[in-house]
Amino acid sequence: MSRINKIALKAAKANRKLLIPYLVAGDPNLQTTASLMHKLVEQGADIIELGIPFSDPSSDGPVIQRSVERALAKGTTLNQVLELVAQFRETDADTGIVLMGYLNPIEAMGYKIFAEAASSSGVDGVLTVDLPPMEAAELNSVMRSNQVDTIFLVAPTTREERVASITEHCSGYLYYVSLKGVTGAALIDFDSVTANINKLRGMTALPIVIGFGIKDAQSAAAMGKLADGVIIGSAFVEKIALLADQEKHDEQQLSDTVKVITEAREALDKLV
Amino acid sequence: MSKLEDFSAVVDTAVFDGPDASGHFGPYGGVFVGETLIAAVEELAQVYEKLSSDESFWAEYDSELKHYVGRPSPLYFAKRLTDSAGGAKIYLKREDLNHTGAHKVNNTVGQALLAKHMGKTRIIAETGAGQHGVASATVAAKLGLECHVYMGAEDIIRQAPNVYRMKLLGANVISVESGSRTLKDALNEALRDWAANVDNTYYIIGTVAGPHPYPKIVRDFQCIIGREAREQSLEQIGRLPDALVACVGGGSNAIGLFHPFLKDESVAMYGVEAGGYGLATGKHAAPLSAGCAPGVLHGNRTYLMSDEAGQVLETHSVSAGLDYPGVGPEHSWLKDKKRVNYVDATDEEAMKAFHQLTRLEGIIPALESSHAVAYAMKLAATLPRDKNIVINLSGRGDKDIETVAKIEGIEL
C-alpha cells in the first residue's frame, strides 16, 4: 500500500478531510520552500503538491505563472526539486508528496531516470497536467513499477464515458477540477460540482479531492463537504509572493504565509 | 529510380498518410493538453471527420477560396531572379496575392466554417507576425463573430501595422506579457482562454501544431497551395517541379505546398527555418536543422528548442512569424523519414533576399518568405538551367517595411 493510500485510509477512518496545499518549488528559493513544507505539515497538511517549474505553464493562471517565473529565475531544475524532497524526507516520513508539473522537463530527464529518482527521493505521486491518460501508458508503467502513484484530473468538461479510462490509469487520489478554466480562477459552480462528484462516486473507489478556485476557509469547507479533501494552490502561492528572497524566515513570517492553510484546516475539521 | 512507381516500390508511401486515428505522425503529434480541453479537441476531431467527408462542405470552402480569397493564386516565373541566381528556373507560388496578403487565410476560412457548423459564437486566435491574427479577424468580421487575438507584447511592437488592421476589423488584440512575450506565450494564453470559455469559443490555431486534430485540419486547409502548384506546374512547365522551397516556423505554408507532392519521388523539398544570427550562436528558431531533441509543447510532441532541464528556450528571428521554438509534428516526421531537407537561412540572408526580390521582380516579400527566397537562390545556383524550383511566396512584405527600415537605420 502506498503512502498516499495509507494517508487517505487513515483520514477516512478518522473522518478527517485531506488538506493538500500546492506550492511551486524554488519560489522564492529552495530553502524557503523546505521551511514552508514543514510549516504546512505543522498546520495540518496531509499531502503537499510540489510544483515543478516549467517555462510554459499553459494550464495555470497568472498567480502560479508568476511563481513559476520566479522559481525559474532562480534556476530551479527538476533535479533540485527531487533533492528537496529527499531532504524533506530526512525528517518527515508521514506526509505525502506529489510532484505536479508539465511533461517536458520529465521527457528531458528521461522517464526511467525520473521514476527511479522520484521513488528514491521519497516522492509518492506524480501529476502531469498536460499528459492525458491516452498518452500516458509509458510513463505510467515506469512510475508504477517504481511504486509512485499516478494522479489524473477529471474536469467539468470530462465526458462520462471517458471517466473509466482515467480512473483505470489513476492511483492515489482522483483530482477533480472544480471549474472550467485555469488554476486560481474565480467562479465555482457549486451545483455542478455536487452533481459531478456524486456521479464520480459511483464510478470509482479512489479518494476524490477538489482543486482549482478554492481560496479560503469558506470555499474549502464548501468543497470539503462534497469530497475527501481539497487542494489550495493560487490562494497560498499569492502569499508566498510576498516573502522576501532570503535564506531564513522567522516563524511569524512563515505562519502568516500559511495562514490560509491553517484556516482551511480549522474549517475542514469543523465539518465532521 | 526516377518514376513514381519505382519510389512506391521501395518506400512505403503510406508513411505520408498520417496522422493515425489518435493523431500521431510516428512518435510525433498526439494530444498533450489539460483535461479541461480534452472534450473540446475530441469534439473538434469528430466534427471535422464528419464534415471532411461531406462534399458540400468542401464545395462551400472552395467557393469561399475563389470568391473571397481570390484563388487560385498564380504560379509566376521570376525571370530576373532566375537570371540573378544563375541556375535553375525559379517560380513563385503567389500566396502573397491572397486576400489579407498571406497563405494564413486559406486556413482561417476553413476553420471559420467549422466554427459556424459547431455553433460557436466567439473566436480566439494567437498570432506572431500578425498575419494569422489578421486572417482570423477578417473571417470573424465576415461571419459577425466576436474575435480575440493573443499577441506577444514584443510582436505587437514589431508588427504595429497588423495590430491596427486587426483593430479595424473589430478584433480585440490582447497583449501577452508573460514569458518571452512572443508567439509561444501567445499560444499559452490562447489555451488558457479556451479552457475558461470552452463552451462558446472556437480556437483557430494558425499553424500545423497544437493538439490533434489541429495539425491535420490546418494542413488539409493549406494543401490547396500544393494542389494548385502541382496543376500549374504540369500546365506551365509541362512536368512536376524538381524542387520545392518554403519557410518553416510552425510550418503551415510549407506543409501546404509539400504535402500534395510527398509521394512524387522526383520532387526534392526544402524547409527553410529561421537561422537568426546563425545556428552556431544559439540565437535562432531552427529546431529541425539545428539538431534539437524532441519534446512536448502546446499539445504535441515534436522537435523542440529546450535546454537540458526541459525548459523551452527563447528564440530569435528577424521575422516574428518564424520566431517559434517548436514546429508542426508532421515536419518532425518528414525529417526523420528524410523526405524533406530542413535547412536554415539567417536574418542577414533573409534581408538580402528581401531586397533582391523587391528590386528584381517588383514583389515585396514578407520577411518569413524571404528566408525561402534566400535558400532557393543558393539552391538554384547549384542546379542546371533546365531544372525548376517552386518557392512558396507565403506572404507579402508590407507589414515588415518598418522593421526593415529600422534595422537599416532609416527613419520613416
XYZ file of C-alpha atoms in Angstrom:
684
model
C 0.000 0.000 0.000
C 1.393 3.389 -0.998
C 1.922 6.190 1.459
C -0.936 8.145 -0.167
C -3.255 5.137 0.219
C -2.338 4.894 3.892
C -2.880 8.609 4.462
C -6.260 8.506 2.722
C -7.356 5.391 4.583
C -6.322 6.748 7.947
C -8.095 10.046 7.236
C -11.248 8.259 6.141
C -11.292 6.218 9.362
C -10.793 9.342 11.457
C -13.415 11.236 9.462
C -10.768 13.760 8.522
C -10.744 15.659 5.243
C -7.471 15.674 3.348
C -5.851 19.073 3.089
C -3.456 19.402 0.156
C -1.597 22.677 -0.309
C 0.197 23.363 -3.610
C 3.339 25.443 -3.910
C 5.966 25.916 -6.588
C 9.386 24.526 -5.662
C 12.049 27.226 -5.683
C 9.863 30.298 -5.120
C 11.347 32.415 -3.636
C 14.129 29.823 -3.187
C 14.502 26.145 -2.322
C 15.384 26.690 1.363
C 12.203 28.677 1.868
C 10.172 26.027 0.059
C 11.583 23.442 2.506
C 10.720 25.624 5.527
C 7.215 26.174 4.177
C 6.690 22.449 3.630
C 7.442 21.679 7.277
C 5.261 24.576 8.378
C 2.404 23.230 6.243
C 2.669 19.848 7.933
C 2.612 21.518 11.341
C -0.581 23.342 10.292
C -2.358 20.175 9.234
C -1.433 19.444 5.627
C -1.793 15.737 4.807
C -0.223 15.783 1.376
C 1.827 18.501 -0.331
C 1.676 19.108 -4.062
C 5.015 20.444 -5.144
C 5.014 22.273 -8.472
C 7.871 21.571 -10.890
C 8.633 24.912 -12.554
C 8.125 24.935 -16.356
C 8.637 27.752 -18.831
C 5.211 27.343 -20.456
C 2.577 26.616 -17.791
C -0.418 26.790 -20.109
C -2.930 25.378 -17.613
C -2.046 27.887 -14.907
C -3.450 31.305 -14.125
C -1.351 34.439 -13.526
C -0.572 33.805 -9.825
C 1.107 30.453 -10.427
C 2.657 31.656 -13.696
C 4.485 34.399 -11.813
C 5.546 31.992 -9.082
C 6.966 29.661 -11.723
C 8.787 32.554 -13.372
C 10.385 33.479 -10.023
C 11.450 29.871 -9.440
C 12.921 29.628 -12.938
C 14.738 32.923 -12.494
C 16.462 31.221 -9.543
C 17.484 28.428 -11.911
C 15.337 25.769 -10.224
C 15.551 22.414 -12.018
C 13.707 19.114 -11.702
C 16.846 17.576 -10.193
C 16.818 20.173 -7.440
C 13.130 19.558 -6.801
C 13.902 15.870 -6.284
C 16.762 16.738 -3.928
C 14.399 18.983 -1.990
C 12.013 16.073 -1.495
C 14.848 13.802 -0.353
C 15.907 16.439 2.170
C 12.309 16.822 3.399
C 12.042 13.051 3.844
C 15.011 13.051 6.247
C 12.730 14.485 8.922
C 9.251 13.635 7.658
C 8.202 10.113 6.731
C 4.443 10.625 7.056
C 3.388 13.441 4.758
C 2.517 12.612 1.166
C 4.477 14.375 -1.556
C 3.073 14.708 -5.059
C 5.008 16.373 -7.850
C 2.805 18.371 -10.173
C 4.010 19.795 -13.449
C 4.226 19.546 -17.192
C 5.670 16.761 -19.276
C 8.658 18.360 -20.989
C 11.064 18.530 -18.024
C 10.280 14.856 -17.340
C 10.836 13.967 -21.013
C 14.147 15.824 -20.956
C 15.301 13.834 -17.921
C 14.023 10.542 -19.331
C 11.063 8.622 -17.899
C 13.057 5.848 -16.273
C 15.666 8.079 -14.638
C 12.903 10.329 -13.375
C 10.815 7.482 -11.985
C 13.748 5.951 -10.143
C 14.914 9.288 -8.777
C 11.385 10.212 -7.698
C 10.963 6.912 -5.919
C 14.316 7.013 -4.136
C 13.781 10.671 -3.115
C 10.507 9.764 -1.418
C 8.037 11.151 -3.942
C 4.655 9.445 -3.577
C 2.813 10.576 -6.659
C 3.136 12.449 -9.925
C 0.516 14.566 -11.669
C 1.470 15.640 -15.189
C -1.017 18.302 -16.228
C -0.550 18.046 -19.989
C -0.352 14.261 -20.142
C -3.824 12.771 -20.616
C -4.328 9.036 -19.965
C -4.265 8.081 -23.653
C -0.678 9.355 -23.956
C 0.410 8.184 -20.515
C 0.925 4.432 -20.887
C 4.713 4.515 -20.970
C 5.273 6.990 -18.146
C 2.618 5.299 -16.026
C 4.175 1.912 -16.342
C 7.609 3.092 -15.182
C 6.113 5.141 -12.359
C 4.049 2.201 -11.148
C 6.972 -0.199 -11.302
C 8.788 2.283 -9.053
C 5.852 2.413 -6.606
C 4.946 6.012 -7.446
C 1.230 6.827 -7.775
C -0.001 8.460 -10.975
C -2.669 11.044 -10.349
C -5.044 12.321 -13.020
C -7.551 15.108 -13.375
C -11.244 14.966 -14.090
C -12.730 18.256 -15.312
C -16.302 19.540 -15.532
C -15.970 19.012 -19.294
C -14.890 15.371 -18.994
C -17.439 13.172 -20.713
C -18.824 10.355 -18.608
C -17.621 7.641 -20.989
C -14.040 8.887 -20.547
C -14.020 8.627 -16.758
C -13.340 4.897 -16.788
C -10.196 5.339 -18.887
C -8.989 7.997 -16.430
C -9.657 6.031 -13.245
C -8.017 2.992 -14.792
C -4.731 4.939 -15.032
C -5.172 6.855 -11.802
C -3.894 5.812 -8.392
C -3.559 7.579 -5.038
C -6.421 10.028 -5.480
C -8.528 11.477 -8.246
C -8.186 15.240 -8.705
C -11.482 16.892 -9.615
C -11.086 20.294 -11.280
C -13.872 22.452 -9.864
C -14.231 24.850 -12.768
C -13.684 25.448 -16.459
C -10.511 27.460 -16.676
C -7.012 27.722 -15.295
C -5.681 27.498 -11.743
C -6.759 30.349 -9.496
C -9.871 31.261 -11.462
C -12.780 32.669 -9.519
C -16.110 31.022 -10.115
C -17.009 27.614 -8.789
C -20.435 26.361 -9.784
C -21.372 24.554 -6.564
C -24.341 22.675 -8.022
C -22.367 21.351 -10.944
C -19.527 20.208 -8.663
C -22.024 18.430 -6.394
C -23.647 16.631 -9.296
C -20.337 15.612 -10.838
C -18.788 14.398 -7.586
C -21.870 12.316 -6.890
C -21.599 10.798 -10.347
C -17.871 10.097 -9.875
C -18.536 8.352 -6.551
C -20.482 5.744 -8.438
C -17.636 5.200 -10.868
C -14.545 4.890 -8.674
C -13.444 3.860 -5.231
C -10.493 6.282 -5.356
C -10.476 9.151 -2.884
C -11.671 12.296 -4.683
C -10.145 15.681 -3.919
C -11.180 19.020 -5.385
C -8.882 21.756 -6.619
C -8.839 24.991 -8.710
C -10.542 28.062 -7.281
C -10.506 27.148 -3.559
C -9.322 30.359 -1.992
C -10.287 30.481 1.690
C -11.747 28.620 4.653
C -15.265 29.085 3.373
C -14.684 27.615 -0.081
C -12.527 24.874 1.452
C -15.401 23.890 3.716
C -17.924 24.002 0.881
C -15.816 21.734 -1.313
C -14.657 19.607 1.610
C -18.273 18.703 2.303
C -18.501 17.096 -1.113
C -15.141 15.389 -1.388
C -12.448 13.554 0.537
C -10.191 16.560 0.503
C -9.300 19.882 -1.029
C -6.299 21.385 -2.787
C -5.354 25.011 -2.217
C -2.892 26.464 -4.695
C -3.142 30.016 -6.001
C -4.536 31.499 -2.776
C -1.479 30.178 -0.926
C 1.040 30.944 -3.690
C -0.222 34.531 -3.643
C 1.083 34.819 -0.064
C 4.417 33.233 -0.961
C 4.823 36.035 -3.497
C 5.066 38.437 -0.557
C 8.040 36.628 1.012
C 11.412 38.192 0.527
C 14.090 36.093 -1.146
C 16.221 35.342 1.902
C 17.589 32.103 3.327
C 15.787 32.199 6.672
C 12.339 33.457 7.511
C 11.212 33.752 11.120
C 8.317 31.711 12.476
C 5.950 34.651 12.272
C 6.607 35.186 8.567
C 6.082 31.511 7.821
C 2.906 31.373 9.910
C 1.496 34.411 8.136
C 2.257 32.861 4.776
C 0.495 29.566 5.516
C -2.436 31.253 7.288
C -4.904 30.326 4.523
C -3.946 26.675 5.073
C -4.286 26.945 8.862
C -7.749 28.408 8.453
C -8.753 25.818 5.889
C -7.721 23.061 8.321
C -9.902 24.538 11.040
C -12.834 24.865 8.677
C -12.447 21.296 7.409
C -12.200 19.916 10.948
C -15.442 21.642 11.872
C -17.235 19.741 9.128
C -17.025 16.427 10.939
C 14.911 5.408 -59.930
C 13.095 8.352 -61.402
C 9.499 7.335 -61.734
C 6.823 7.343 -59.079
C 6.203 3.589 -59.470
C 9.806 2.834 -58.504
C 9.598 5.103 -55.478
C 6.428 3.447 -54.223
C 8.032 0.058 -54.621
C 10.971 0.981 -52.415
C 9.404 3.370 -49.947
C 6.175 2.582 -48.196
C 4.443 5.808 -49.164
C 1.741 5.080 -46.598
C 4.093 6.717 -44.094
C 2.975 10.023 -45.652
C -0.712 9.334 -44.993
C -0.683 10.381 -41.341
C -1.785 11.162 -38.798
C -3.178 7.904 -37.395
C -6.535 7.797 -35.652
C -5.056 9.055 -32.385
C -3.306 11.954 -34.090
C 0.247 10.652 -34.320
C 2.805 11.009 -37.084
C 5.101 8.206 -35.984
C 6.229 9.250 -32.477
C 5.155 12.892 -33.010
C 1.915 14.795 -32.606
C -0.719 13.410 -30.243
C -2.861 15.206 -27.674
C -0.998 16.824 -24.771
C -3.386 19.263 -23.140
C -5.048 19.627 -19.757
C -8.154 17.562 -19.065
C -10.444 20.595 -19.370
C -9.676 20.826 -23.102
C -9.843 17.135 -23.963
C -13.574 17.129 -24.652
C -13.175 20.151 -26.922
C -10.416 18.654 -29.076
C -12.282 15.353 -29.266
C -15.444 17.138 -30.368
C -13.476 19.045 -32.995
C -11.944 15.835 -34.299
C -15.376 14.234 -34.606
C -16.960 17.219 -36.299
C -14.063 17.537 -38.710
C -14.120 13.869 -39.591
C -17.773 14.106 -40.433
C -17.583 17.362 -42.384
C -14.415 16.484 -44.269
C -16.136 13.504 -45.843
C -19.004 15.736 -46.898
C -18.629 17.098 -50.437
C -20.883 20.057 -49.776
C -18.517 21.230 -47.033
C -15.597 21.295 -49.466
C -17.775 22.950 -52.109
C -18.522 25.734 -49.631
C -14.823 26.020 -48.782
C -13.797 26.113 -52.465
C -16.366 28.767 -53.180
C -15.015 30.951 -50.354
C -11.476 30.491 -51.653
C -12.482 31.512 -55.150
C -14.765 34.439 -54.429
C -13.435 35.768 -51.138
C -9.743 34.862 -51.060
C -9.184 35.243 -54.796
C -7.787 31.808 -55.588
C -6.183 30.237 -57.470
C -3.023 32.188 -56.752
C -0.691 32.426 -59.747
C 2.475 30.438 -60.280
C 4.814 33.124 -61.542
C 8.104 32.619 -63.381
C 10.593 35.015 -61.790
C 12.857 35.651 -64.779
C 15.147 38.313 -63.375
C 15.509 36.488 -60.048
C 16.380 33.350 -62.022
C 18.985 35.234 -64.045
C 20.457 36.714 -60.906
C 20.803 33.306 -59.232
C 22.254 31.920 -62.438
C 20.924 28.359 -62.499
C 17.598 26.595 -62.215
C 14.391 28.427 -63.120
C 12.633 29.939 -60.120
C 8.848 30.054 -59.902
C 6.908 31.810 -57.168
C 3.636 30.465 -55.814
C 1.982 33.796 -55.128
C 0.259 33.330 -51.768
C 1.093 36.982 -51.143
C -1.718 37.853 -53.552
C -4.403 36.254 -51.392
C -6.907 38.450 -49.608
C -5.167 39.690 -46.405
C -1.769 39.130 -48.008
C -0.650 35.665 -46.941
C -1.445 31.958 -47.000
C -2.948 32.146 -43.494
C -6.415 32.957 -44.813
C -6.735 29.526 -46.519
C -6.872 28.047 -43.042
C -8.983 30.676 -41.275
C -11.671 30.478 -43.965
C -11.852 26.723 -43.437
C -11.802 26.818 -39.648
C -14.392 29.583 -39.580
C -16.689 27.235 -41.488
C -16.048 24.611 -38.802
C -16.818 27.161 -36.071
C -20.060 28.045 -37.823
C -21.077 24.398 -38.140
C -20.316 23.872 -34.444
C -22.439 26.856 -33.450
C -19.582 28.708 -31.734
C -20.056 32.454 -31.332
C -16.627 33.508 -30.180
C -13.307 33.148 -31.999
C -9.877 33.252 -30.387
C -6.505 33.080 -32.111
C -2.821 33.542 -31.391
C -0.542 35.404 -33.733
C 3.154 36.067 -34.208
C 3.671 38.240 -37.274
C 0.036 39.224 -37.137
C -0.891 37.592 -40.453
C -2.874 34.815 -38.806
C -4.440 37.349 -36.440
C -5.492 39.490 -39.382
C -6.800 36.457 -41.274
C -8.788 35.366 -38.186
C -10.149 38.867 -37.547
C -11.121 39.031 -41.218
C -13.217 35.862 -41.240
C -14.701 36.778 -37.863
C -15.810 40.134 -39.298
C -17.275 38.386 -42.329
C -19.290 35.989 -40.160
C -20.169 38.522 -37.465
C -18.329 36.613 -34.723
C -16.623 38.067 -31.665
C -12.838 37.792 -32.067
C -9.962 37.965 -29.557
C -6.375 37.739 -30.742
C -3.486 36.986 -28.378
C -0.189 38.506 -29.409
C 3.143 38.743 -27.612
C 3.960 42.242 -26.365
C 7.253 42.034 -28.245
C 5.488 41.187 -31.516
C 2.946 43.970 -31.031
C 5.862 46.401 -31.274
C 7.407 44.631 -34.282
C 4.185 44.342 -36.257
C 2.309 47.562 -35.498
C 0.527 47.827 -38.887
C -1.064 44.400 -38.461
C -2.183 45.257 -34.928
C -4.044 48.243 -36.289
C -5.540 46.164 -39.108
C -6.933 43.688 -36.581
C -8.456 46.512 -34.573
C -10.026 47.998 -37.694
C -11.566 44.601 -38.348
C -13.190 44.713 -34.930
C -10.924 42.264 -33.116
C -9.765 42.702 -29.565
C -5.956 42.413 -29.555
C -4.648 41.210 -26.197
C -1.025 41.912 -25.346
C 0.719 38.911 -23.746
C 3.301 39.986 -21.187
C 4.313 36.573 -19.824
C 7.411 34.520 -20.674
C 9.348 35.677 -23.721
C 6.383 37.830 -24.845
C 6.295 36.281 -28.320
C 4.320 33.678 -30.267
C 4.779 30.756 -27.862
C 3.456 32.803 -24.967
C 0.521 33.975 -27.082
C -0.298 30.284 -27.649
C -0.170 29.592 -23.894
C -2.548 32.465 -23.259
C -4.942 31.362 -26.001
C -5.010 27.850 -24.471
C -5.861 29.394 -21.086
C -8.663 31.432 -22.618
C -10.006 28.352 -24.384
C -10.066 26.349 -21.143
C -12.082 29.101 -19.458
C -14.513 29.688 -22.338
C -14.653 26.293 -23.930
C -18.453 26.203 -24.283
C -18.904 29.056 -26.752
C -15.376 29.500 -28.110
C -13.656 28.188 -31.211
C -9.859 28.395 -31.130
C -8.424 28.948 -34.630
C -4.840 27.706 -34.398
C -2.790 29.294 -37.157
C -0.199 26.648 -37.841
C 0.171 22.883 -38.198
C 0.908 22.476 -34.480
C -1.227 22.148 -31.337
C -3.094 19.045 -30.168
C -4.640 16.647 -32.691
C -6.692 17.310 -34.827
C -5.213 20.775 -35.461
C -2.073 19.701 -37.341
C -4.265 17.698 -39.706
C -7.019 20.298 -40.087
C -4.633 23.167 -40.793
C -2.657 21.014 -43.230
C -5.788 19.969 -45.097
C -6.860 23.594 -45.485
C -3.379 24.661 -46.646
C -2.991 21.814 -49.149
C -4.789 23.955 -51.707
C -1.372 25.605 -52.229
C 0.317 22.383 -53.298
C -2.614 21.071 -55.305
C -2.729 24.258 -57.353
C 1.066 24.372 -57.703
C 1.071 20.796 -58.967
C -1.544 21.503 -61.625
C 0.057 24.788 -62.609
C 3.489 23.163 -62.910
C 2.148 20.481 -65.226
C 0.395 23.133 -67.270
C 3.101 25.831 -67.354
C 6.318 23.781 -67.141
C 4.983 20.585 -68.639
C 6.127 18.447 -65.726
C 6.481 18.447 -61.973
C 8.988 20.858 -60.443
C 12.376 19.468 -59.376
C 12.399 21.210 -56.019
C 10.027 22.953 -53.639
C 11.212 25.554 -51.143
C 9.191 27.028 -48.286
C 9.942 28.716 -44.981
C 9.147 26.824 -41.773
C 8.148 28.378 -38.460
C 5.274 26.228 -37.290
C 5.270 25.058 -40.885
C 1.771 25.592 -42.310
C 2.720 27.143 -45.644
C 5.439 24.542 -46.140
C 3.209 21.565 -45.415
C 0.539 23.096 -47.652
C 2.956 23.180 -50.575
C 4.773 19.919 -49.836
C 2.003 17.549 -48.904
C 0.412 17.011 -52.330
C 3.910 16.178 -53.685
C 5.108 13.855 -50.894
C 4.628 10.726 -52.978
C 6.362 12.221 -56.021
C 9.859 10.939 -55.609
C 11.389 13.218 -58.242
C 10.423 16.324 -56.281
C 13.017 17.412 -53.705
C 11.802 19.524 -50.800
C 13.499 22.122 -48.661
C 12.013 23.545 -45.477
C 13.875 26.709 -44.542
C 13.992 27.556 -40.857
C 14.985 30.863 -39.301
C 18.741 30.785 -38.719
C 18.624 34.098 -36.846
C 22.170 35.214 -36.045
C 23.438 31.797 -37.201
C 22.854 28.297 -35.811
C 26.208 28.346 -34.002
C 25.160 31.365 -31.897
C 22.146 29.514 -30.463
C 20.088 32.608 -31.294
C 17.764 31.182 -33.921
C 14.419 29.457 -34.360
C 15.517 26.305 -36.156
C 14.697 23.192 -34.064
C 14.923 20.842 -37.063
C 18.099 21.994 -38.765
C 19.941 22.767 -35.510
C 19.535 19.165 -34.335
C 17.351 19.720 -31.269
C 15.767 16.769 -29.424
C 12.032 16.056 -29.384
C 9.933 17.453 -26.562
C 6.330 18.289 -25.701
C 4.854 21.770 -26.027
C 1.471 23.244 -26.954
C -0.326 19.963 -27.231
C 2.057 17.874 -29.324
C 5.346 16.024 -29.319
C 7.807 17.424 -31.831
C 11.384 18.630 -32.221
C 11.700 21.455 -29.760
C 14.249 24.018 -28.658
C 14.600 23.398 -24.959
C 17.505 23.312 -22.509
C 18.869 20.263 -20.670
C 16.311 20.703 -17.906
C 13.440 20.737 -20.372
C 12.723 24.466 -20.209
C 11.682 25.888 -23.554
C 14.274 28.288 -24.907
C 13.721 31.802 -26.127
C 14.171 32.024 -29.860
C 15.377 34.706 -32.189
C 14.429 35.604 -35.722
C 14.129 38.863 -37.614
C 10.697 37.614 -38.683
C 8.057 37.363 -35.989
C 6.210 34.639 -37.899
C 9.128 32.203 -37.654
C 10.059 33.078 -34.080
C 8.795 29.837 -32.502
C 10.737 27.113 -30.606
C 8.747 24.164 -31.937
C 7.497 23.020 -35.317
C 4.488 21.107 -36.580
C 4.753 17.382 -35.730
C 4.373 16.278 -39.351
C 7.578 18.151 -40.184
C 9.383 16.231 -37.429
C 8.178 13.029 -39.019
C 9.207 14.138 -42.527
C 12.651 14.990 -41.160
C 13.031 11.516 -39.645
C 11.819 9.929 -42.881
C 14.337 12.111 -44.756
C 11.590 13.176 -47.167
C 12.175 16.892 -46.620
C 15.545 18.579 -46.174
C 15.419 21.065 -43.334
C 17.893 23.888 -43.719
C 18.177 27.442 -42.473
C 18.635 30.997 -43.688
C 19.997 33.664 -41.352
C 18.476 37.083 -40.674
C 21.102 38.601 -42.893
C 20.468 36.234 -45.795
C 16.722 36.792 -45.499
C 17.181 40.572 -45.504
C 19.329 40.364 -48.613
C 16.755 38.195 -50.388
C 14.007 40.607 -49.325
C 15.762 43.376 -51.241
C 16.667 41.208 -54.209
C 13.124 40.058 -54.857
C 11.808 43.568 -54.348
C 14.243 45.135 -56.820
C 14.398 42.336 -59.377
C 10.734 41.418 -59.615
C 8.811 44.294 -58.064
C 7.450 41.972 -55.376
C 7.974 42.876 -51.724
C 8.029 39.568 -49.809
C 7.265 39.005 -46.147
C 10.428 38.544 -44.085
C 9.241 34.979 -43.367
C 9.025 34.145 -47.081
C 12.341 35.932 -47.670
C 14.012 33.020 -45.866
C 12.701 30.667 -48.562
C 13.797 33.044 -51.308
C 17.293 33.238 -49.821
C 17.743 29.478 -49.729
C 16.139 28.922 -53.146
C 18.580 31.333 -54.782
C 21.505 29.415 -53.296
C 19.960 26.145 -54.415
C 19.189 27.438 -57.931
C 22.841 28.404 -58.405
C 23.865 24.774 -57.876
C 21.392 23.361 -60.403
C 21.386 23.415 -64.217
C 19.115 25.773 -66.134
C 16.657 23.083 -67.176
C 15.659 22.398 -63.576
C 12.680 24.134 -61.968
C 12.229 25.335 -58.408
C 8.941 26.452 -56.873
C 9.151 28.814 -53.898
C 6.131 29.325 -51.709
C 5.943 33.084 -51.508
C 3.757 32.765 -48.445
C 3.127 36.433 -47.733
C 3.694 39.986 -48.789
C 6.079 42.302 -47.002
C 4.068 45.466 -46.442
C 3.806 44.601 -42.738
C 7.609 44.415 -42.486
C 8.703 47.687 -44.022
C 9.026 49.397 -40.629
C 11.160 46.532 -39.308
C 13.403 46.618 -42.362
C 13.773 50.399 -42.201
C 14.623 50.227 -38.510
C 17.286 47.553 -38.997
C 18.837 49.634 -41.749
C 18.734 52.818 -39.705
C 16.202 54.558 -41.909
C 13.608 56.814 -40.326
C 10.186 56.698 -41.990
